[in-house]
Amino acid sequence: MSESDIDFYFDPVCPFAWMTSKWVRKVVAQRDYAVDWRFISLRLINAEVDYDAHFPQGYEAGHTAGLRLLRVAARVRAEHGRAAVGPFYQAIGSQVFDSDVAADLEPAQRGSRGFVEPLLAQIGLPVELADALDDSGWDSELRAETDEALSLTGKDVGTPIIHFGPPEGTAFFGPVISRLPSDADAVRLWDHVVGLASFPGFAELKRSLRERPQLRSFGVRDEEVGRQEDWHGGSRRLKK
């Protein structure tokens, strides 16, 4: 792989991973980059976590849906090649976060056969791939890839993780963005991020306040700015 290649580790139900992926696709369209869309499972990361105590309502169902979708993505990769993963992820994210029905989708619906089969058909893949939703045989591969991603950054991170110029390059969680930049700003932001990533001593630049992302699933239109919320550990802070 060349130094221009990017490994992008995603969980398909993470809104900020989706937002960052939209930005990365804008950059790829203007620069000579190849992206390997890879897997990290929030449900497997939080396998020992008490969801009721640590997350808002619906997160366990959402993360479980993400794991189920990743099983299908792993089968897509195994049977149709790595190049098929990007279109599958794009189909999922467009429906979950940017469609007219996004705000009405219950977390568990995202991991259902009725949800995923039309998306497979939409991108020309066999709907039988949806059989993997219930096949935990894929979980060892997903866990190994999740562990690989975390070995690059450390464990106190979320999704997405971007590995710049693998295998030797640096990997970071994020960047977490709430607004989709213009084409020109997308490249400008990319150059700044790569500049930070290329400095050997750089480790973190962070704030927990985030705007709600410009996604229909959050009720924020493209031209709007979402309200700020305080996030912690990958979720909006629970009110005490």
PDB file of C-alpha atoms in Angstrom:
ATOM      1  CA  MET A   1       0.000   0.000   0.000  1.00  0.00           C
ATOM      2  CA  SER A   2       1.211   3.523  -0.743  1.00  0.00           C
ATOM      3  CA  GLU A   3       1.616   6.313   1.803  1.00  0.00           C
ATOM      4  CA  SER A   4      -1.467   7.962   0.290  1.00  0.00           C
ATOM      5  CA  ASP A   5      -3.775   5.147   1.412  1.00  0.00           C
ATOM      6  CA  ILE A   6      -6.164   5.523   4.344  1.00  0.00           C
ATOM      7  CA  ASP A   7      -7.632   2.883   6.644  1.00  0.00           C
ATOM      8  CA  PHE A   8     -10.976   4.156   7.945  1.00  0.00           C
ATOM      9  CA  TYR A   9     -12.369   2.115  10.865  1.00  0.00           C
ATOM     10  CA  PHE A  10     -16.101   2.641  11.327  1.00  0.00           C
ATOM     11  CA  ASP A  11     -19.153   1.410  13.153  1.00  0.00           C
ATOM     12  CA  PRO A  12     -22.134   1.915  10.809  1.00  0.00           C
ATOM     13  CA  VAL A  13     -24.468   3.292  13.492  1.00  0.00           C
ATOM     14  CA  CYS A  14     -22.078   5.982  14.759  1.00  0.00           C
ATOM     15  CA  PRO A  15     -23.283   9.376  13.479  1.00  0.00           C
ATOM     16  CA  PHE A  16     -19.923  11.093  13.866  1.00  0.00           C
ATOM     17  CA  ALA A  17     -18.145   8.301  11.989  1.00  0.00           C
ATOM     18  CA  TRP A  18     -20.666   8.812   9.197  1.00  0.00           C
ATOM     19  CA  MET A  19     -20.153  12.578   9.220  1.00  0.00           C
ATOM     20  CA  THR A  20     -16.377  12.154   9.057  1.00  0.00           C
ATOM     21  CA  SER A  21     -16.716   9.596   6.266  1.00  0.00           C
ATOM     22  CA  LYS A  22     -18.675  12.104   4.171  1.00  0.00           C
ATOM     23  CA  TRP A  23     -15.824  14.564   4.597  1.00  0.00           C
ATOM     24  CA  VAL A  24     -13.241  11.888   3.686  1.00  0.00           C
ATOM     25  CA  ARG A  25     -15.188  11.035   0.524  1.00  0.00           C
ATOM     26  CA  LYS A  26     -15.053  14.710  -0.470  1.00  0.00           C
ATOM     27  CA  VAL A  27     -11.284  14.678  -0.014  1.00  0.00           C
ATOM     28  CA  VAL A  28     -10.873  11.420  -1.940  1.00  0.00           C
ATOM     29  CA  ALA A  29     -12.807  12.913  -4.864  1.00  0.00           C
ATOM     30  CA  GLN A  30     -10.225  15.720  -5.094  1.00  0.00           C
ATOM     31  CA  ARG A  31      -7.028  13.919  -4.102  1.00  0.00           C
ATOM     32  CA  ASP A  32      -5.433  10.658  -5.216  1.00  0.00           C
ATOM     33  CA  TYR A  33      -6.320   8.601  -2.148  1.00  0.00           C
ATOM     34  CA  ALA A  34      -7.571   5.054  -1.807  1.00  0.00           C
ATOM     35  CA  VAL A  35      -9.640   4.197   1.285  1.00  0.00           C
ATOM     36  CA  ASP A  36      -9.909   0.773   2.877  1.00  0.00           C
ATOM     37  CA  TRP A  37     -13.188   0.858   4.823  1.00  0.00           C
ATOM     38  CA  ARG A  38     -12.566  -1.287   7.886  1.00  0.00           C
ATOM     39  CA  PHE A  39     -14.463  -2.374  10.983  1.00  0.00           C
ATOM     40  CA  ILE A  40     -14.646  -1.404  14.632  1.00  0.00           C
ATOM     41  CA  SER A  41     -17.579  -2.519  16.774  1.00  0.00           C
ATOM     42  CA  LEU A  42     -18.867  -0.327  19.587  1.00  0.00           C
ATOM     43  CA  ARG A  43     -20.895  -3.272  20.885  1.00  0.00           C
ATOM     44  CA  LEU A  44     -17.807  -5.451  21.195  1.00  0.00           C
ATOM     45  CA  ILE A  45     -15.808  -2.629  22.787  1.00  0.00           C
ATOM     46  CA  ASN A  46     -18.576  -2.278  25.389  1.00  0.00           C
ATOM     47  CA  ALA A  47     -19.200  -5.997  25.809  1.00  0.00           C
ATOM     48  CA  GLU A  48     -18.650  -5.832  29.585  1.00  0.00           C
ATOM     49  CA  VAL A  49     -20.339  -2.456  30.121  1.00  0.00           C
ATOM     50  CA  ASP A  50     -23.637  -1.979  31.941  1.00  0.00           C
ATOM     51  CA  TYR A  51     -25.493   0.011  29.291  1.00  0.00           C
ATOM     52  CA  ASP A  52     -28.274   1.098  31.631  1.00  0.00           C
ATOM     53  CA  ALA A  53     -25.733   2.712  33.951  1.00  0.00           C
ATOM     54  CA  HIS A  54     -23.403   4.252  31.376  1.00  0.00           C
ATOM     55  CA  PHE A  55     -25.452   5.129  28.292  1.00  0.00           C
ATOM     56  CA  PRO A  56     -28.741   6.858  27.446  1.00  0.00           C
ATOM     57  CA  GLN A  57     -31.745   4.739  26.495  1.00  0.00           C
ATOM     58  CA  GLY A  58     -31.471   3.065  23.102  1.00  0.00           C
ATOM     59  CA  TYR A  59     -27.692   2.871  22.917  1.00  0.00           C
ATOM     60  CA  GLU A  60     -27.469  -0.867  23.567  1.00  0.00           C
ATOM     61  CA  ALA A  61     -30.001  -1.596  20.819  1.00  0.00           C
ATOM     62  CA  GLY A  62     -28.180   0.803  18.495  1.00  0.00           C
ATOM     63  CA  HIS A  63     -24.747  -0.693  19.152  1.00  0.00           C
ATOM     64  CA  THR A  64     -26.168  -4.195  18.728  1.00  0.00           C
ATOM     65  CA  ALA A  65     -27.628  -3.143  15.380  1.00  0.00           C
ATOM     66  CA  GLY A  66     -24.166  -1.879  14.430  1.00  0.00           C
ATOM     67  CA  LEU A  67     -22.642  -5.264  15.265  1.00  0.00           C
ATOM     68  CA  ARG A  68     -25.274  -7.033  13.170  1.00  0.00           C
ATOM     69  CA  LEU A  69     -24.611  -4.732  10.209  1.00  0.00           C
ATOM     70  CA  LEU A  70     -20.864  -5.254  10.567  1.00  0.00           C
ATOM     71  CA  ARG A  71     -21.410  -9.011  10.298  1.00  0.00           C
ATOM     72  CA  VAL A  72     -23.038  -8.398   6.929  1.00  0.00           C
ATOM     73  CA  ALA A  73     -20.228  -6.038   5.945  1.00  0.00           C
ATOM     74  CA  ALA A  74     -17.657  -8.704   6.847  1.00  0.00           C
ATOM     75  CA  ARG A  75     -19.462 -11.203   4.644  1.00  0.00           C
ATOM     76  CA  VAL A  76     -19.691  -8.607   1.852  1.00  0.00           C
ATOM     77  CA  ARG A  77     -15.913  -8.178   2.051  1.00  0.00           C
ATOM     78  CA  ALA A  78     -15.254 -11.917   2.161  1.00  0.00           C
ATOM     79  CA  GLU A  79     -17.447 -12.752  -0.823  1.00  0.00           C
ATOM     80  CA  HIS A  80     -17.328  -9.591  -2.957  1.00  0.00           C
ATOM     81  CA  GLY A  81     -14.004  -7.966  -2.100  1.00  0.00           C
ATOM     82  CA  ARG A  82     -12.836  -4.978  -0.084  1.00  0.00           C
ATOM     83  CA  ALA A  83     -14.037  -2.521  -2.738  1.00  0.00           C
ATOM     84  CA  ALA A  84     -17.649  -3.528  -2.029  1.00  0.00           C
ATOM     85  CA  VAL A  85     -17.531  -2.376   1.602  1.00  0.00           C
ATOM     86  CA  GLY A  86     -17.473   1.361   0.828  1.00  0.00           C
ATOM     87  CA  PRO A  87     -20.702   1.337  -1.224  1.00  0.00           C
ATOM     88  CA  PHE A  88     -22.391  -0.838   1.419  1.00  0.00           C
ATOM     89  CA  TYR A  89     -21.389   1.553   4.203  1.00  0.00           C
ATOM     90  CA  GLN A  90     -22.538   4.507   2.113  1.00  0.00           C
ATOM     91  CA  ALA A  91     -25.930   2.872   1.552  1.00  0.00           C
ATOM     92  CA  ILE A  92     -26.338   2.200   5.274  1.00  0.00           C
ATOM     93  CA  GLY A  93     -25.295   5.673   6.398  1.00  0.00           C
ATOM     94  CA  SER A  94     -27.418   7.448   3.810  1.00  0.00           C
ATOM     95  CA  GLN A  95     -30.500   5.590   5.027  1.00  0.00           C
ATOM     96  CA  VAL A  96     -29.745   5.758   8.766  1.00  0.00           C
ATOM     97  CA  PHE A  97     -28.666   9.398   8.944  1.00  0.00           C
ATOM     98  CA  ASP A  98     -29.587  11.337   5.796  1.00  0.00           C
ATOM     99  CA  SER A  99     -32.871   9.889   4.520  1.00  0.00           C
ATOM    100  CA  ASP A 100     -36.397  11.242   4.947  1.00  0.00           C
ATOM    101  CA  VAL A 101     -37.172   8.395   7.384  1.00  0.00           C
ATOM    102  CA  ALA A 102     -33.922   8.666   9.353  1.00  0.00           C
ATOM    103  CA  ALA A 103     -35.461  10.443  12.346  1.00  0.00           C
ATOM    104  CA  ASP A 104     -38.152   7.773  12.666  1.00  0.00           C
ATOM    105  CA  LEU A 105     -35.877   4.726  12.550  1.00  0.00           C
ATOM    106  CA  GLU A 106     -35.756   2.908  15.879  1.00  0.00           C
ATOM    107  CA  PRO A 107     -32.238   1.750  16.856  1.00  0.00           C
ATOM    108  CA  ALA A 108     -33.109  -1.948  16.579  1.00  0.00           C
ATOM    109  CA  GLN A 109     -34.641  -1.496  13.118  1.00  0.00           C
ATOM    110  CA  ARG A 110     -31.234  -0.692  11.688  1.00  0.00           C
ATOM    111  CA  GLY A 111     -30.062  -4.217  12.346  1.00  0.00           C
ATOM    112  CA  SER A 112     -33.068  -5.940  10.812  1.00  0.00           C
ATOM    113  CA  ARG A 113     -33.380  -7.949   7.624  1.00  0.00           C
ATOM    114  CA  GLY A 114     -36.118  -5.614   6.399  1.00  0.00           C
ATOM    115  CA  PHE A 115     -33.672  -2.724   6.667  1.00  0.00           C
ATOM    116  CA  VAL A 116     -30.573  -4.279   5.150  1.00  0.00           C
ATOM    117  CA  GLU A 117     -31.963  -6.351   2.275  1.00  0.00           C
ATOM    118  CA  PRO A 118     -33.165  -3.334   0.222  1.00  0.00           C
ATOM    119  CA  LEU A 119     -29.773  -1.677   0.707  1.00  0.00           C
ATOM    120  CA  LEU A 120     -27.945  -4.746  -0.581  1.00  0.00           C
ATOM    121  CA  ALA A 121     -30.244  -4.850  -3.606  1.00  0.00           C
ATOM    122  CA  GLN A 122     -29.738  -1.122  -4.158  1.00  0.00           C
ATOM    123  CA  ILE A 123     -25.975  -1.581  -4.655  1.00  0.00           C
ATOM    124  CA  GLY A 124     -26.310  -4.780  -6.685  1.00  0.00           C
ATOM    125  CA  LEU A 125     -25.380  -7.321  -4.008  1.00  0.00           C
ATOM    126  CA  PRO A 126     -27.313 -10.530  -3.207  1.00  0.00           C
ATOM    127  CA  VAL A 127     -29.916 -10.043  -0.484  1.00  0.00           C
ATOM    128  CA  GLU A 128     -28.884 -13.445   0.921  1.00  0.00           C
ATOM    129  CA  LEU A 129     -25.886 -11.685   2.441  1.00  0.00           C
ATOM    130  CA  ALA A 130     -28.345 -10.494   5.118  1.00  0.00           C
ATOM    131  CA  ASP A 131     -28.196 -13.999   6.590  1.00  0.00           C
ATOM    132  CA  ALA A 132     -25.019 -12.828   8.317  1.00  0.00           C
ATOM    133  CA  LEU A 133     -27.051 -10.548  10.613  1.00  0.00           C
ATOM    134  CA  ASP A 134     -27.590 -13.446  13.028  1.00  0.00           C
ATOM    135  CA  ASP A 135     -24.304 -15.241  12.360  1.00  0.00           C
ATOM    136  CA  SER A 136     -22.017 -14.679  15.352  1.00  0.00           C
ATOM    137  CA  GLY A 137     -19.351 -16.658  13.503  1.00  0.00           C
ATOM    138  CA  TRP A 138     -18.204 -13.330  12.059  1.00  0.00           C
ATOM    139  CA  ASP A 139     -17.641 -11.822  15.513  1.00  0.00           C
ATOM    140  CA  SER A 140     -14.116 -13.181  15.969  1.00  0.00           C
ATOM    141  CA  GLU A 141     -13.044 -11.352  12.800  1.00  0.00           C
ATOM    142  CA  LEU A 142     -14.801  -8.180  13.922  1.00  0.00           C
ATOM    143  CA  ARG A 143     -13.233  -8.386  17.374  1.00  0.00           C
ATOM    144  CA  ALA A 144      -9.771  -8.882  15.869  1.00  0.00           C
ATOM    145  CA  GLU A 145     -10.218  -5.849  13.627  1.00  0.00           C
ATOM    146  CA  THR A 146     -11.562  -3.799  16.538  1.00  0.00           C
ATOM    147  CA  ASP A 147      -8.546  -4.796  18.619  1.00  0.00           C
ATOM    148  CA  GLU A 148      -6.267  -3.881  15.720  1.00  0.00           C
ATOM    149  CA  ALA A 149      -7.800  -0.409  15.484  1.00  0.00           C
ATOM    150  CA  LEU A 150      -7.439   0.169  19.228  1.00  0.00           C
ATOM    151  CA  SER A 151      -3.832  -1.063  19.155  1.00  0.00           C
ATOM    152  CA  LEU A 152      -3.096   1.886  16.855  1.00  0.00           C
ATOM    153  CA  THR A 153      -4.639   4.569  19.086  1.00  0.00           C
ATOM    154  CA  GLY A 154      -5.061   3.204  22.594  1.00  0.00           C
ATOM    155  CA  LYS A 155      -8.374   2.180  24.114  1.00  0.00           C
ATOM    156  CA  ASP A 156      -9.808   5.500  25.329  1.00  0.00           C
ATOM    157  CA  VAL A 157     -11.239   6.449  21.927  1.00  0.00           C
ATOM    158  CA  GLY A 158     -14.387   6.079  19.834  1.00  0.00           C
ATOM    159  CA  THR A 159     -15.159   5.927  16.136  1.00  0.00           C
ATOM    160  CA  PRO A 160     -14.051   6.661  13.558  1.00  0.00           C
ATOM    161  CA  ILE A 161     -10.353   5.842  13.635  1.00  0.00           C
ATOM    162  CA  ILE A 162      -8.294   6.960  10.644  1.00  0.00           C
ATOM    163  CA  HIS A 163      -4.930   5.340   9.961  1.00  0.00           C
ATOM    164  CA  PHE A 164      -2.861   7.622   7.740  1.00  0.00           C
ATOM    165  CA  GLY A 165      -0.449   5.848   5.371  1.00  0.00           C
ATOM    166  CA  PRO A 166      -0.724   2.348   6.820  1.00  0.00           C
ATOM    167  CA  PRO A 167       0.975   0.273   7.992  1.00  0.00           C
ATOM    168  CA  GLU A 168       3.700   2.639   9.252  1.00  0.00           C
ATOM    169  CA  GLY A 169       1.645   5.834   9.532  1.00  0.00           C
ATOM    170  CA  THR A 170      -0.062   7.314  12.587  1.00  0.00           C
ATOM    171  CA  ALA A 171      -3.683   6.628  13.522  1.00  0.00           C
ATOM    172  CA  PHE A 172      -6.088   8.893  15.423  1.00  0.00           C
ATOM    173  CA  PHE A 173      -9.656   8.868  16.628  1.00  0.00           C
ATOM    174  CA  GLY A 174     -11.636  11.403  14.634  1.00  0.00           C
ATOM    175  CA  PRO A 175     -11.619  14.131  13.681  1.00  0.00           C
ATOM    176  CA  VAL A 176     -15.123  14.537  15.061  1.00  0.00           C
ATOM    177  CA  ILE A 177     -16.964  17.091  12.931  1.00  0.00           C
ATOM    178  CA  SER A 178     -20.569  18.275  13.082  1.00  0.00           C
ATOM    179  CA  ARG A 179     -20.780  20.231   9.826  1.00  0.00           C
ATOM    180  CA  LEU A 180     -19.932  19.010   6.336  1.00  0.00           C
ATOM    181  CA  PRO A 181     -17.338  21.371   4.838  1.00  0.00           C
ATOM    182  CA  SER A 182     -17.389  22.693   1.298  1.00  0.00           C
ATOM    183  CA  ASP A 183     -15.126  21.002  -1.228  1.00  0.00           C
ATOM    184  CA  ALA A 184     -12.398  23.612  -0.719  1.00  0.00           C
ATOM    185  CA  ASP A 185     -12.693  23.570   3.058  1.00  0.00           C
ATOM    186  CA  ALA A 186     -12.691  19.751   3.052  1.00  0.00           C
ATOM    187  CA  VAL A 187      -9.232  19.675   1.501  1.00  0.00           C
ATOM    188  CA  ARG A 188      -8.000  22.505   3.707  1.00  0.00           C
ATOM    189  CA  LEU A 189      -9.175  20.703   6.840  1.00  0.00           C
ATOM    190  CA  TRP A 190      -7.608  17.468   5.597  1.00  0.00           C
ATOM    191  CA  ASP A 191      -4.228  19.132   5.132  1.00  0.00           C
ATOM    192  CA  HIS A 192      -4.356  20.513   8.672  1.00  0.00           C
ATOM    193  CA  VAL A 193      -5.256  17.111  10.119  1.00  0.00           C
ATOM    194  CA  VAL A 194      -2.512  15.347   8.162  1.00  0.00           C
ATOM    195  CA  GLY A 195      -0.088  18.020   9.360  1.00  0.00           C
ATOM    196  CA  LEU A 196      -0.930  17.248  12.976  1.00  0.00           C
ATOM    197  CA  ALA A 197      -0.809  13.499  12.381  1.00  0.00           C
ATOM    198  CA  SER A 198       2.633  13.758  10.793  1.00  0.00           C
ATOM    199  CA  PHE A 199       4.211  15.272  13.915  1.00  0.00           C
ATOM    200  CA  PRO A 200       5.587  12.361  16.009  1.00  0.00           C
ATOM    201  CA  GLY A 201       4.875  14.030  19.344  1.00  0.00           C
ATOM    202  CA  PHE A 202       1.238  14.932  18.691  1.00  0.00           C
ATOM    203  CA  ALA A 203      -1.272  12.922  20.734  1.00  0.00           C
ATOM    204  CA  GLU A 204      -4.589  14.712  21.275  1.00  0.00           C
ATOM    205  CA  LEU A 205      -6.642  17.835  20.619  1.00  0.00           C
ATOM    206  CA  LYS A 206     -10.087  17.510  22.204  1.00  0.00           C
ATOM    207  CA  ARG A 207     -13.216  19.166  23.514  1.00  0.00           C
ATOM    208  CA  SER A 208     -16.320  17.350  24.784  1.00  0.00           C
ATOM    209  CA  LEU A 209     -18.790  20.009  23.584  1.00  0.00           C
ATOM    210  CA  ARG A 210     -20.163  19.020  20.172  1.00  0.00           C
ATOM    211  CA  GLU A 211     -22.829  20.432  17.912  1.00  0.00           C
ATOM    212  CA  ARG A 212     -25.551  18.041  16.918  1.00  0.00           C
ATOM    213  CA  PRO A 213     -24.370  16.900  13.455  1.00  0.00           C
ATOM    214  CA  GLN A 214     -25.970  18.149  10.254  1.00  0.00           C
ATOM    215  CA  LEU A 215     -27.947  14.941   9.772  1.00  0.00           C
ATOM    216  CA  ARG A 216     -31.667  14.413   9.347  1.00  0.00           C
ATOM    217  CA  SER A 217     -31.579  11.718  12.018  1.00  0.00           C
ATOM    218  CA  PHE A 218     -30.733  14.512  14.481  1.00  0.00           C
ATOM    219  CA  GLY A 219     -33.289  16.921  13.041  1.00  0.00           C
ATOM    220  CA  VAL A 220     -30.579  19.269  11.728  1.00  0.00           C
ATOM    221  CA  ARG A 221     -30.726  20.390   8.108  1.00  0.00           C
ATOM    222  CA  ASP A 222     -27.683  21.034   5.929  1.00  0.00           C
ATOM    223  CA  GLU A 223     -27.940  24.797   6.300  1.00  0.00           C
ATOM    224  CA  GLU A 224     -28.543  24.689  10.068  1.00  0.00           C
ATOM    225  CA  VAL A 225     -26.168  24.521  13.019  1.00  0.00           C
ATOM    226  CA  GLY A 226     -27.069  21.976  15.678  1.00  0.00           C
ATOM    227  CA  ARG A 227     -27.223  22.909  19.330  1.00  0.00           C
ATOM    228  CA  GLN A 228     -24.203  22.156  21.477  1.00  0.00           C
ATOM    229  CA  GLU A 229     -24.236  19.155  23.791  1.00  0.00           C
ATOM    230  CA  ASP A 230     -21.656  17.754  26.182  1.00  0.00           C
ATOM    231  CA  TRP A 231     -20.478  14.283  25.141  1.00  0.00           C
ATOM    232  CA  HIS A 232     -18.544  11.763  27.173  1.00  0.00           C
ATOM    233  CA  GLY A 233     -17.341   8.261  26.315  1.00  0.00           C
ATOM    234  CA  GLY A 234     -19.062   8.255  22.943  1.00  0.00           C
ATOM    235  CA  SER A 235     -22.478   9.402  24.102  1.00  0.00           C
ATOM    236  CA  ARG A 236     -24.323  12.490  25.270  1.00  0.00           C
ATOM    237  CA  ARG A 237     -23.843  12.890  29.009  1.00  0.00           C
ATOM    238  CA  LEU A 238     -26.648  11.529  31.117  1.00  0.00           C
ATOM    239  CA  LYS A 239     -28.444  14.203  33.147  1.00  0.00           C
ATOM    240  CA  LYS A 240     -27.991  13.742  36.874  1.00  0.00           C
TER     241      LYS A 240
END
